[in-house]
Short mmCIF file of C-alpha atoms in Angstrom, two decimals:
data_model
loop_
_atom_site.label_atom_id
_atom_site.label_comp_id
_atom_site.label_asym_id
_atom_site.label_seq_id
_atom_site.Cartn_x
_atom_site.Cartn_y
_atom_site.Cartn_z
CA UNK A 109 0.04 -0.10 -0.05
CA UNK A 110 1.79 3.19 -0.99
CA UNK A 111 2.57 6.00 1.77
CA UNK A 112 -0.38 8.14 0.91
CA UNK A 113 -3.13 5.75 1.36
CA UNK A 114 -1.40 4.45 4.26
CA UNK A 115 -1.81 8.05 5.61
CA UNK A 116 -5.55 8.51 4.32
CA UNK A 117 -6.83 5.65 5.80
CA UNK A 118 -4.83 5.11 9.15
CA UNK A 119 -5.67 9.05 9.78
CA UNK A 120 -9.27 8.82 8.64
CA UNK A 121 -9.83 5.35 11.20
CA UNK A 122 -7.62 7.43 13.72
CA UNK A 123 -9.89 10.86 13.42
CA UNK A 124 -13.06 8.48 13.27
CA UNK A 125 -12.31 7.02 16.77
CA UNK A 126 -11.30 10.17 18.05
CA UNK A 127 -14.19 12.54 16.75
CA UNK A 128 -16.56 9.65 18.23
CA UNK A 129 -14.73 9.66 21.66
CA UNK A 130 -14.92 13.11 21.71
CA UNK A 131 -18.98 13.18 20.74
CA UNK A 132 -19.68 10.29 23.54
CA UNK A 133 -17.94 12.75 26.12
CA UNK A 134 -19.62 15.76 25.01
CA UNK A 135 -23.19 13.78 24.76
CA UNK A 136 -22.58 12.41 28.11
CA UNK A 137 -20.89 14.99 30.18
CA UNK A 138 -21.30 18.34 28.53
CA UNK A 139 -24.28 18.86 25.71
CA UNK A 140 -27.09 18.47 28.53
CA UNK A 141 -25.72 20.75 30.82
CA UNK A 142 -24.78 23.18 27.87
CA UNK A 143 -28.62 23.12 26.60
CA UNK A 144 -29.77 23.81 29.92
CA UNK A 145 -27.79 26.71 30.41
CA UNK A 146 -28.52 27.96 27.03
CA UNK A 147 -32.53 27.50 27.61
CA UNK A 148 -32.23 28.84 31.34
CA UNK A 149 -29.97 31.98 30.40
CA UNK A 150 -32.86 32.99 27.47
CA UNK A 151 -35.44 32.41 29.89
CA UNK A 152 -33.84 34.32 32.48
CA UNK A 153 -33.64 37.20 30.12
CA UNK A 154 -37.32 37.17 29.67
CA UNK A 155 -38.45 36.72 33.03
CA UNK A 156 -36.04 39.07 34.05
CA UNK A 157 -37.48 41.81 31.72
CA UNK A 158 -41.17 40.69 32.56
CA UNK A 159 -39.87 41.52 36.04
CA UNK A 160 -38.58 45.15 34.54
CA UNK A 161 -34.97 44.07 35.71
CA UNK A 162 -33.21 45.09 32.71
CA UNK A 163 -29.64 44.78 33.48
CA UNK A 164 -29.94 41.42 34.70
CA UNK A 165 -32.26 40.86 31.41
CA UNK A 166 -29.14 42.18 28.91
CA UNK A 167 -26.59 40.01 31.24
CA UNK A 168 -28.31 37.07 30.67
CA UNK A 169 -29.08 37.90 26.92
CA UNK A 170 -25.11 37.92 27.10
CA UNK A 171 -24.93 34.96 28.97
CA UNK A 172 -26.91 33.24 26.09
CA UNK A 173 -25.06 34.66 23.50
CA UNK A 174 -21.60 33.58 24.97
CA UNK A 175 -22.98 30.19 25.71
CA UNK A 176 -24.78 29.54 22.05
CA UNK A 177 -21.17 30.88 20.44
CA UNK A 178 -19.59 27.66 22.30
CA UNK A 179 -21.96 25.07 21.67
CA UNK A 180 -22.42 25.85 17.95
CA UNK A 181 -18.71 25.19 17.90
CA UNK A 182 -18.64 22.40 19.96
CA UNK A 183 -21.42 20.78 17.94
CA UNK A 184 -19.23 21.80 14.59
CA UNK A 185 -16.10 20.21 15.63
CA UNK A 186 -17.79 16.61 16.57
CA UNK A 187 -19.64 16.43 12.91
CA UNK A 188 -16.25 18.11 11.10
CA UNK A 189 -13.77 15.95 12.61
CA UNK A 190 -15.82 12.54 11.60
CA UNK A 191 -16.88 14.02 8.27
CA UNK A 192 -13.31 14.64 7.19
CA UNK A 193 -12.37 11.49 8.53
CA UNK A 194 -14.74 9.52 6.64
CA UNK A 195 -13.45 11.79 3.36
CA UNK A 196 -10.23 10.58 4.34
CA UNK A 197 -10.99 6.67 4.41
CA UNK A 198 -12.75 6.96 0.98
CA UNK A 199 -9.68 8.92 -0.79
CA UNK A 200 -7.66 6.52 0.78
CA UNK A 201 -9.32 3.93 -1.05
CA UNK A 202 -9.62 5.29 -4.16
CA UNK A 203 -6.42 7.54 -4.11
CA UNK A 204 -4.53 5.01 -6.90
CA UNK A 205 -6.75 6.76 -9.26
CA UNK A 206 -5.30 10.02 -8.54
CA UNK A 207 -3.27 10.92 -11.63
CA UNK A 208 -0.41 12.76 -10.06
CA UNK A 209 3.31 11.07 -9.15
CA UNK A 210 3.26 9.66 -6.09
CA UNK A 211 5.29 12.25 -4.06
CA UNK A 212 2.91 14.81 -5.48
CA UNK A 213 0.03 12.16 -3.59
CA UNK A 214 1.64 11.92 -0.57
CA UNK A 215 1.89 15.87 -0.11
CA UNK A 216 -2.04 16.00 -1.22
CA UNK A 217 -2.50 13.17 1.55
CA UNK A 218 -0.54 14.80 4.16
CA UNK A 219 -2.25 18.37 3.52
CA UNK A 220 -5.52 16.74 3.90
CA UNK A 221 -4.45 15.00 7.41
CA UNK A 222 -3.06 18.27 8.66
CA UNK A 223 -6.00 20.46 7.34
CA UNK A 224 -8.59 17.70 8.66
CA UNK A 225 -7.17 17.77 12.18
CA UNK A 226 -6.07 21.40 12.61
CA UNK A 227 -9.47 23.07 11.09
CA UNK A 228 -11.46 21.54 13.58
CA UNK A 229 -9.34 21.78 16.81
CA UNK A 230 -8.61 25.77 15.83
CA UNK A 231 -12.82 26.00 15.51
CA UNK A 232 -13.08 24.17 19.08
CA UNK A 233 -9.58 26.77 20.39
CA UNK A 234 -12.12 29.27 19.70
CA UNK A 235 -14.43 28.31 22.53
CA UNK A 236 -11.59 28.84 25.46
CA UNK A 237 -10.68 31.87 24.33
CA UNK A 238 -13.10 33.57 22.30
CA UNK A 239 -12.16 36.26 19.48
CA UNK A 240 -8.93 34.66 19.75
CA UNK A 241 -6.64 35.18 16.49
CA UNK A 242 -4.74 32.09 16.76
CA UNK A 243 -7.81 29.96 17.35
CA UNK A 244 -8.89 31.68 13.99
CA UNK A 245 -5.97 31.60 12.14
CA UNK A 246 -5.40 27.76 12.92
CA UNK A 247 -9.38 27.09 11.66
CA UNK A 248 -8.63 29.23 8.57
CA UNK A 249 -5.24 27.24 7.95
CA UNK A 250 -6.61 23.98 8.40
CA UNK A 251 -9.95 24.71 6.16
CA UNK A 252 -7.51 26.40 3.50
CA UNK A 253 -5.35 22.89 3.54
CA UNK A 254 -8.85 20.86 3.24
CA UNK A 255 -10.03 22.86 0.06
CA UNK A 256 -6.99 22.81 -1.35
CA UNK A 257 -6.12 19.36 -0.94
CA UNK A 258 -9.83 18.50 -2.06
CA UNK A 259 -9.27 20.80 -5.19
CA UNK A 260 -6.02 18.50 -6.40
CA UNK A 261 -7.73 15.17 -5.67
CA UNK A 262 -10.50 16.92 -7.99
CA UNK A 263 -7.90 17.38 -10.93
CA UNK A 264 -6.08 14.00 -10.01
CA UNK A 265 -9.44 12.37 -11.00
CA UNK A 266 -10.18 14.65 -13.78
CA UNK A 267 -6.64 13.92 -15.50
CA UNK A 268 -7.21 10.05 -14.55
CA UNK A 269 -9.91 10.54 -17.20
CA UNK A 270 -8.36 12.55 -19.60
CA UNK A 271 -6.27 11.08 -22.49
CA UNK A 272 -2.91 10.74 -21.21
CA UNK A 273 -4.11 10.41 -17.83
CA UNK A 274 -2.87 7.64 -15.79
CA UNK U 7 -32.80 -5.32 -17.53
CA UNK U 8 -30.26 -7.37 -19.05
CA UNK U 9 -27.47 -8.94 -16.82
CA UNK U 10 -23.82 -10.01 -17.34
CA UNK U 11 -22.15 -13.12 -16.06
CA UNK U 12 -20.74 -12.94 -12.73
CA UNK U 13 -16.72 -13.93 -12.59
CA UNK U 14 -15.38 -15.70 -9.93
CA UNK U 15 -13.45 -13.62 -8.36
CA UNK U 16 -16.53 -11.30 -7.82
CA UNK U 17 -18.10 -14.60 -6.43
CA UNK U 18 -15.04 -14.80 -3.80
CA UNK U 19 -15.29 -11.02 -2.85
CA UNK U 20 -18.80 -11.34 -2.23
CA UNK U 21 -20.09 -14.37 0.14
CA UNK U 22 -23.08 -14.80 1.74
CA UNK U 23 -23.73 -13.59 4.92
CA UNK U 24 -19.78 -12.16 4.86
CA UNK U 25 -19.36 -9.05 6.90
CA UNK U 26 -18.96 -6.80 3.66
CA UNK U 27 -22.15 -8.09 2.58
CA UNK U 28 -23.88 -7.24 5.89
CA UNK U 29 -22.12 -4.01 5.95
CA UNK U 30 -22.80 -3.07 2.26
CA UNK U 31 -26.44 -3.56 2.31
CA UNK U 32 -26.84 -2.33 6.17
CA UNK U 33 -25.10 0.53 5.22
CA UNK U 34 -27.11 1.26 1.86
CA UNK U 35 -30.45 0.66 4.06
CA UNK U 36 -29.57 2.93 6.59
CA UNK U 37 -28.38 5.91 4.06
CA UNK U 38 -31.86 5.16 2.35
CA UNK U 39 -33.65 4.97 5.32
CA UNK U 40 -32.17 8.34 6.84
CA UNK U 41 -33.12 10.09 3.87
CA UNK U 42 -36.22 9.02 3.77
CA UNK U 43 -36.75 10.32 7.33
CA UNK U 44 -35.28 13.41 6.48
CA UNK U 45 -38.11 13.99 3.48
CA UNK U 46 -40.44 13.04 6.06
CA UNK U 47 -39.16 15.19 9.00
CA UNK U 48 -38.52 18.22 5.81
CA UNK U 49 -42.40 17.77 4.43
CA UNK U 50 -44.40 17.32 7.98
CA UNK U 51 -42.59 18.75 11.04
CA UNK U 52 -39.83 21.37 10.09
CA UNK U 53 -42.20 24.35 9.15
CA UNK U 54 -44.55 23.49 11.22
CA UNK U 55 -42.35 23.38 14.27
CA UNK U 56 -40.89 26.67 13.40
CA UNK U 57 -43.90 28.24 13.16
CA UNK U 58 -45.04 26.80 16.65
CA UNK U 59 -41.85 27.69 18.17
CA UNK U 60 -42.45 31.57 16.60
CA UNK U 61 -45.56 31.29 18.45
CA UNK U 62 -43.96 30.42 21.47
CA UNK U 63 -42.14 33.28 21.28
CA UNK U 64 -44.73 35.58 20.46
CA UNK U 65 -46.11 34.57 23.73
CA UNK U 66 -43.39 35.37 26.10
CA UNK U 67 -42.89 38.59 24.95
CA UNK U 68 -46.64 39.39 25.40
CA UNK U 69 -45.88 38.02 28.98
CA UNK U 70 -42.80 39.99 29.24
CA UNK U 71 -45.18 43.20 28.31
CA UNK U 72 -48.14 41.90 30.80
CA UNK U 73 -44.99 41.59 33.16
CA UNK U 74 -46.06 38.15 33.89
CA UNK U 75 -42.94 36.19 34.61
CA UNK U 76 -44.71 32.95 35.65
CA UNK U 77 -46.11 33.20 31.94
CA UNK U 78 -42.90 33.41 30.56
CA UNK U 79 -41.49 30.34 32.10
CA UNK U 80 -44.43 28.31 30.30
CA UNK U 81 -43.45 29.92 27.19
CA UNK U 82 -40.10 28.68 27.35
CA UNK U 83 -41.18 25.38 28.83
CA UNK U 84 -43.04 24.83 25.31
CA UNK U 85 -40.27 26.52 23.18
CA UNK U 86 -37.40 24.17 24.69
CA UNK U 87 -39.87 21.31 24.08
CA UNK U 88 -40.11 22.54 20.60
CA UNK U 89 -36.50 22.98 20.29
CA UNK U 90 -35.70 19.36 21.49
CA UNK U 91 -38.50 17.92 18.95
CA UNK U 92 -36.80 19.42 16.25
CA UNK U 93 -32.97 19.00 17.01
CA UNK U 94 -33.61 15.11 18.16
CA UNK U 95 -35.26 14.46 14.70
CA UNK U 96 -32.66 16.45 12.68
CA UNK U 97 -30.07 14.09 14.80
CA UNK U 98 -32.05 11.10 14.20
CA UNK U 99 -31.59 11.96 10.17
CA UNK U 100 -27.85 12.47 10.47
CA UNK U 101 -26.79 9.73 12.70
CA UNK U 102 -28.89 7.21 10.69
CA UNK U 103 -27.08 8.73 7.62
CA UNK U 104 -23.78 8.80 8.93
CA UNK U 105 -24.03 5.20 10.58
CA UNK U 106 -24.60 4.23 6.83
CA UNK U 107 -21.76 5.60 5.55
CA UNK U 108 -19.37 4.12 7.69
CA UNK U 109 -20.88 0.87 7.17
CA UNK U 110 -19.98 1.29 3.67
CA UNK U 111 -16.68 2.53 4.77
CA UNK U 112 -15.92 -0.85 6.90
CA UNK U 113 -17.25 -2.77 4.12
CA UNK U 114 -14.42 -1.08 1.58
CA UNK U 115 -11.42 -2.21 4.25
CA UNK U 116 -13.07 -5.69 5.29
CA UNK U 117 -10.15 -7.46 3.33
CA UNK U 118 -7.70 -6.05 4.90
CA UNK U 119 -9.08 -6.62 8.60
CA UNK U 120 -6.66 -9.41 10.06
CA UNK U 121 -9.76 -11.09 12.00
CA UNK U 122 -11.30 -14.14 11.36
CA UNK U 123 -14.09 -14.56 8.95
CA UNK U 124 -17.35 -15.41 12.04
CA UNK U 125 -15.41 -12.44 14.05
CA UNK U 126 -16.02 -10.26 11.34
CA UNK U 127 -19.48 -11.05 10.82
CA UNK U 128 -19.72 -10.64 14.43
CA UNK U 129 -18.60 -7.33 13.94
CA UNK U 130 -20.61 -6.15 11.21
CA UNK U 131 -23.76 -7.18 12.85
CA UNK U 132 -22.92 -5.37 16.13
CA UNK U 133 -22.16 -2.22 13.94
CA UNK U 134 -25.55 -2.42 12.37
CA UNK U 135 -27.34 -3.03 15.93
CA UNK U 136 -25.53 0.48 17.01
CA UNK U 137 -26.22 1.86 13.77
CA UNK U 138 -29.96 1.31 14.05
CA UNK U 139 -30.55 1.59 17.76
CA UNK U 140 -28.56 4.86 17.93
CA UNK U 141 -30.85 6.93 15.40
CA UNK U 142 -34.06 4.98 17.44
CA UNK U 143 -32.52 6.33 20.93
CA UNK U 144 -32.38 9.72 19.54
CA UNK U 145 -35.85 9.86 17.90
CA UNK U 146 -36.97 8.79 21.39
CA UNK U 147 -35.52 11.24 23.81
CA UNK U 148 -38.42 13.51 23.14
CA UNK U 149 -40.73 11.33 24.09
CA UNK U 150 -39.35 9.44 26.69
CA UNK U 151 -37.99 12.64 28.51
CA UNK U 152 -36.72 11.71 31.90
CA UNK U 153 -39.34 9.10 32.81
CA UNK U 154 -37.99 6.61 35.00
CA UNK U 155 -35.07 7.53 35.06
CA UNK U 156 -32.24 7.39 37.70
CA UNK U 157 -30.41 10.61 36.43
CA UNK U 158 -31.46 13.92 36.98
CA UNK U 159 -30.68 15.13 33.03
CA UNK U 160 -30.23 11.99 31.31
CA UNK U 161 -33.05 9.86 30.05
CA UNK U 162 -33.46 6.11 29.29
CA UNK U 163 -33.45 7.02 25.64
CA UNK U 164 -30.01 9.09 26.01
CA UNK U 165 -28.82 5.98 27.47
CA UNK U 166 -29.83 3.69 24.77
CA UNK U 167 -28.18 6.17 22.36
CA UNK U 168 -24.97 6.76 24.32
CA UNK U 169 -24.98 2.87 24.84
CA UNK U 170 -25.32 2.63 20.82
CA UNK U 171 -22.49 5.17 20.36
CA UNK U 172 -20.60 3.54 22.57
CA UNK U 173 -21.15 0.27 20.46
CA UNK U 174 -20.20 1.89 17.30
CA UNK U 175 -16.66 3.03 18.82
CA UNK U 176 -15.97 -0.68 20.15
CA UNK U 177 -16.62 -2.17 16.84
CA UNK U 178 -14.68 0.54 15.33
CA UNK U 179 -11.56 0.03 17.57
CA UNK U 180 -11.74 -3.74 16.94
CA UNK U 181 -11.42 -2.86 13.09
CA UNK U 182 -8.45 -0.40 13.36
CA UNK U 183 -6.91 -3.49 15.89
CA UNK U 184 -7.66 -5.83 12.85
CA UNK U 185 -6.52 -3.18 10.40
CA UNK U 186 -3.28 -2.78 12.37
CA UNK U 187 -2.75 -6.73 12.83
CA UNK U 188 -2.96 -7.07 8.92
CA UNK U 189 -0.32 -4.89 8.07
CA UNK U 190 1.98 -5.19 11.10
CA UNK U 191 1.92 -9.18 10.96
CA UNK U 192 1.55 -9.62 7.21
CA UNK U 193 3.12 -7.30 5.51
CA UNK U 194 3.76 -8.81 2.17
CA UNK U 195 -0.18 -9.11 2.05
CA UNK U 196 -0.36 -5.59 2.26
CA UNK U 197 -0.07 -5.73 -1.55
CA UNK U 198 -3.10 -8.08 -2.06
CA UNK U 199 -5.58 -5.47 0.28
CA UNK U 200 -8.55 -5.45 -1.83
CA UNK U 201 -8.94 -2.52 -4.53
CA UNK U 202 -12.30 -1.36 -3.45
CA UNK U 203 -13.16 -0.27 -6.83
CA UNK U 204 -12.74 -3.67 -8.04
CA UNK U 205 -14.32 -5.41 -5.36
CA UNK U 206 -14.55 -5.64 -1.51
CA UNK U 207 -12.28 -8.38 -1.12
CA UNK U 208 -9.97 -10.81 -2.83
CA UNK U 209 -9.02 -8.38 -5.26
CA UNK U 210 -5.72 -6.36 -5.70
CA UNK U 211 -5.19 -3.44 -3.34
CA UNK U 212 -2.96 -1.81 -6.11
CA UNK U 213 -4.17 -0.79 -9.57
CA UNK U 214 -2.07 -3.42 -12.07
CA UNK U 215 -2.63 -4.23 -15.83
CA UNK U 216 -4.86 -7.07 -14.53
CA UNK U 217 -7.50 -4.54 -12.75
CA UNK U 218 -10.39 -3.58 -15.27
CA UNK U 219 -10.38 -0.17 -16.22
CA UNK U 220 -12.74 2.36 -13.78
CA UNK U 221 -15.85 2.31 -15.74
CA UNK U 222 -18.09 5.51 -16.51
CA UNK U 223 -20.32 4.91 -13.80
CA UNK U 224 -17.59 4.55 -11.05
CA UNK U 225 -15.71 7.82 -12.61
CA UNK U 226 -18.79 9.68 -12.50
CA UNK U 227 -19.50 9.09 -8.97
CA UNK U 228 -16.09 9.41 -7.85
CA UNK U 229 -15.23 12.44 -9.83
CA UNK U 230 -18.46 14.15 -9.30
CA UNK U 231 -18.74 13.27 -5.45
CA UNK U 232 -15.32 14.86 -5.19
CA UNK U 233 -16.54 18.32 -6.79
CA UNK U 234 -19.68 18.15 -4.57
CA UNK U 235 -17.71 17.68 -1.70
CA UNK U 236 -15.02 20.63 -2.96
CA UNK U 237 -17.90 22.70 -3.44
CA UNK U 238 -19.55 22.44 0.13
CA UNK U 239 -16.31 22.91 1.57
CA UNK U 240 -15.96 26.63 -0.70
CA UNK U 241 -19.45 27.40 0.49
CA UNK U 242 -18.79 26.65 4.20
CA UNK U 243 -15.48 28.54 4.22
CA UNK U 244 -17.64 31.45 2.54
CA UNK U 245 -20.68 31.20 5.21
CA UNK U 246 -18.04 30.77 8.02
CA UNK U 247 -16.17 33.93 7.03
CA UNK U 248 -19.59 36.18 5.56
CA UNK U 249 -22.29 35.06 7.81
CA UNK U 250 -21.76 32.85 10.78
CA UNK U 251 -20.12 36.07 13.18
CA UNK U 252 -22.87 38.03 11.67
CA UNK U 253 -25.47 36.03 12.22
CA UNK U 254 -24.51 35.37 15.98
CA UNK U 255 -24.33 39.34 16.41
CA UNK U 256 -27.74 39.91 14.53
CA UNK U 257 -29.49 36.97 16.96
CA UNK U 258 -27.95 38.90 20.04
CA UNK U 259 -29.47 42.56 18.82
CA UNK U 260 -32.56 41.14 17.67
CA UNK U 261 -33.28 39.32 21.18
CA UNK U 262 -32.15 43.24 22.86
CA UNK U 263 -34.78 45.01 20.30
CA UNK U 264 -37.35 42.39 21.05
CA UNK U 265 -37.31 42.74 24.84
CA UNK U 266 -36.77 46.50 24.58
CA UNK U 267 -39.72 46.64 22.50
CA UNK U 268 -41.59 43.96 25.04
CA UNK U 269 -41.31 46.56 27.52
CA UNK U 270 -41.33 50.13 26.11
CA UNK U 271 -43.01 49.66 22.59
CA UNK U 272 -45.17 46.48 22.79
CA UNK U 273 -46.76 46.70 19.04
CA UNK U 274 -42.83 46.15 17.78
CA UNK U 275 -42.48 43.07 19.24
CA UNK U 276 -43.87 40.90 16.46
CA UNK U 277 -41.57 42.50 14.28
CA UNK U 278 -38.57 41.24 16.08
CA UNK U 279 -40.36 37.67 16.62
CA UNK U 280 -40.75 37.53 13.04
CA UNK U 281 -37.11 38.83 12.07
CA UNK U 282 -35.59 36.05 14.85
CA UNK U 283 -37.67 33.39 12.83
CA UNK U 284 -36.33 34.69 9.55
CA UNK U 285 -32.67 34.46 11.04
CA UNK U 286 -33.19 30.71 12.21
CA UNK U 287 -34.78 30.01 8.95
CA UNK U 288 -31.53 31.46 7.07
CA UNK U 289 -29.10 29.93 9.41
CA UNK U 290 -30.61 26.62 8.93
CA UNK U 291 -31.00 26.48 5.18
CA UNK U 292 -27.33 27.91 5.05
CA UNK U 293 -26.00 24.92 7.22
CA UNK U 294 -28.46 22.50 5.51
CA UNK U 295 -27.20 23.40 2.06
CA UNK U 296 -23.63 22.76 3.34
CA UNK U 297 -23.98 19.65 5.09
CA UNK U 298 -26.03 18.07 2.49
CA UNK U 299 -23.96 18.73 -0.56
CA UNK U 300 -21.16 17.52 1.36
CA UNK U 301 -22.64 14.17 2.32
CA UNK U 302 -24.10 13.76 -1.04
CA UNK U 303 -20.30 14.11 -2.31
CA UNK U 304 -19.71 11.43 -0.09
CA UNK U 305 -22.17 9.11 -0.90
CA UNK U 306 -21.39 9.38 -4.65
CA UNK U 307 -18.07 8.46 -3.97
CA UNK U 308 -18.65 5.87 -1.73
CA UNK U 309 -21.30 4.43 -4.17
CA UNK U 310 -18.36 4.32 -6.85
CA UNK U 311 -16.77 1.67 -5.18
CA UNK U 312 -20.00 -0.75 -5.36
CA UNK U 313 -21.05 -0.35 -9.19
CA UNK U 314 -19.50 -3.79 -9.99
CA UNK U 315 -22.22 -5.37 -7.38
CA UNK U 316 -25.12 -3.56 -9.14
CA UNK U 317 -26.12 -6.50 -11.15
CA UNK U 318 -27.89 -3.84 -14.06
CA UNK U 319 -27.38 -3.42 -17.29
CA UNK U 320 -25.11 -0.38 -18.58
CA UNK U 321 -28.01 1.89 -19.19
CA UNK U 322 -29.98 1.24 -15.92
CA UNK U 323 -27.00 1.79 -13.75
CA UNK U 324 -26.20 5.23 -15.73
CA UNK U 325 -29.73 6.31 -15.35
CA UNK U 326 -29.46 5.94 -11.65
CA UNK U 327 -25.80 7.24 -11.26
CA UNK U 328 -27.23 10.63 -13.32
CA UNK U 329 -30.43 10.75 -10.96
CA UNK U 330 -28.17 10.39 -7.69
CA UNK U 331 -25.95 13.18 -9.27
CA UNK U 332 -28.44 15.33 -10.22
CA UNK U 333 -30.71 14.86 -7.06
CA UNK U 334 -27.32 15.69 -4.51
CA UNK U 335 -26.93 18.69 -6.58
CA UNK U 336 -31.06 19.78 -6.68
CA UNK U 337 -31.52 19.55 -2.86
CA UNK U 338 -28.51 21.27 -1.41
CA UNK U 339 -29.36 24.58 -4.88
CA UNK U 340 -32.67 24.70 -3.97
CA UNK U 341 -32.63 24.32 -0.04
CA UNK U 342 -30.20 27.30 -0.35
CA UNK U 343 -32.79 29.48 -2.84
CA UNK U 344 -35.26 28.66 -0.33
CA UNK U 345 -35.71 31.99 1.60
CA UNK U 346 -35.05 33.80 -1.88
CA UNK U 347 -37.74 31.53 -4.01
CA UNK U 348 -40.12 30.72 -1.27
CA UNK U 349 -41.54 27.33 -0.68
CA UNK U 350 -41.51 26.42 -4.47
CA UNK U 351 -38.13 25.93 -4.14
CA UNK U 352 -38.35 23.73 -0.76
CA UNK U 353 -40.79 21.70 -3.03
CA UNK U 354 -38.10 21.29 -5.40
CA UNK U 355 -35.53 20.71 -2.89
CA UNK U 356 -37.73 17.47 -1.95
CA UNK U 357 -37.78 16.69 -4.86
CA UNK U 358 -34.21 16.41 -5.32
CA UNK U 359 -33.97 14.28 -2.11
CA UNK U 360 -36.46 11.91 -3.16
CA UNK U 361 -34.11 11.17 -6.76
CA UNK U 362 -31.49 10.38 -4.46
CA UNK U 363 -33.37 7.85 -2.56
CA UNK U 364 -34.99 6.24 -5.75
CA UNK U 365 -31.07 6.08 -7.27
CA UNK U 366 -30.48 4.57 -3.90
CA UNK U 367 -32.84 2.14 -4.08
CA UNK U 368 -32.43 1.51 -7.74
CA UNK U 369 -28.69 0.37 -7.01
CA UNK U 370 -29.64 -1.81 -3.64
CA UNK U 371 -32.01 -3.57 -5.87
CA UNK U 372 -29.39 -4.32 -8.49
CA UNK U 373 -26.74 -5.46 -5.30
CA UNK U 374 -29.84 -7.43 -4.22
CA UNK U 375 -29.88 -9.08 -7.83
CA UNK U 376 -26.13 -9.59 -7.34
CA UNK U 377 -25.53 -11.10 -4.52
CA UNK U 378 -28.61 -13.53 -5.86
CA UNK U 379 -27.07 -14.61 -8.80
CA UNK U 380 -23.70 -15.03 -6.84
CA UNK U 381 -25.23 -17.15 -4.71
CA UNK U 382 -27.08 -19.17 -6.97
CA UNK U 383 -23.84 -19.76 -8.80
CA UNK U 384 -22.15 -21.12 -5.98
CA UNK U 385 -24.88 -23.46 -5.07
CA UNK U 386 -24.47 -24.68 -8.72
CA UNK U 387 -20.80 -25.47 -8.41
CA UNK U 388 -20.15 -28.76 -7.04
#
């Protein structure tokens, strides 16, 4: 088995398992509590407004926005890690059909693997420090790597079908 | 529909009740089931649920105006129930289709899993059990709630879903262990790992001159699927850059204006509730377009690997492929257009989903014909 396929298949399987562990941990220990806090803070904002306690209402609304910011990213990380892992395994199975040299295919596989790890990692780090430039940079770098690797793979598949392709 | 002769290597690659066959059939069935569930949800639940949520939010703002905290709490209990109802149904759809994708993926690597055939079969059954129970558990969360639960926030349905998820993890770990054994213990066998485009088992991993050239259907699904995934990622990047933060800030502002209006200018509350509903719909269709185009891309690629098990003539196989790719493009594009064009676009999107389901069932029928003919040939052999 070529290096690029090993990287994609084993990297994908490991990432899928990790994404599932993360999802299980999140579902057991975080999600229910987060959802309770999310609903509770929004309800508190309305109840405080009904009691004409407007500063408390605004504070609860801010809390709601912060919890929602985290919740969206925590769920996104789970789905993106597993989704990207599946993509890597699928590509690993078909990478022989990418009509590039072995070294180029290896770099494409490596870029996809690094992007698949780093992109969701950057997203989850945004919850540690809201508005963190480093976390956003990681997410952008990771998604850029994934997109470039995808474009290169699509080109490789297209070259295979073209006259003179592999 | 004419059929072709089935070659011996293909017979070896798809034995009756093998792990591969269980995972291929179970995977396609889970994907088709998840998509049918998604269609039913989109037509009969999604919009109605959104309307009820809007009504409950309006009731909450009216209660704020009337300075009635108890009525606010009641409205939020109602909103919580509606959101849970919607969320668990979305999760049921997503987890059922994703379990199907994983089953197909596992089918593709079965020949490289260094475990005995009965153990692989057992793992495949466990995986399909987990993949079936997980969405069922998620679906029941809303209806079972915390009835008879020993835990303060986790009900029996959640326990079922979480246990099924743990089962999937156990199976996946065992499969990785099998793969590890294969590559560590039998390095010479690496070269004979199944080439999934050729067969799920028993065929060479690396492409050689002995491999048949990829068929039109395989190339169309693989190339088309990759392009769909690429489009989905480009759209996702655009969404994250342009809309994600703006929508989060807008949500915060709308809620703030809504509460101000409920206190000071009650007549304006309804407008802000409408704005909030529109924002929720905008966010939902944009995320759905992103996730569906990527999922359909993955599905197309996965199906490219099992095309040689579709025992139909070339014309019918091409029809199903074209139908699948067409539906895979129509659904996300028209979901995205729903807010701009209206419910007509939503209807067209549903038709797109239906095309994918029909193509899937068509391919599944072809695979059933294939396995039937393989079994018949095997039975006829001495």
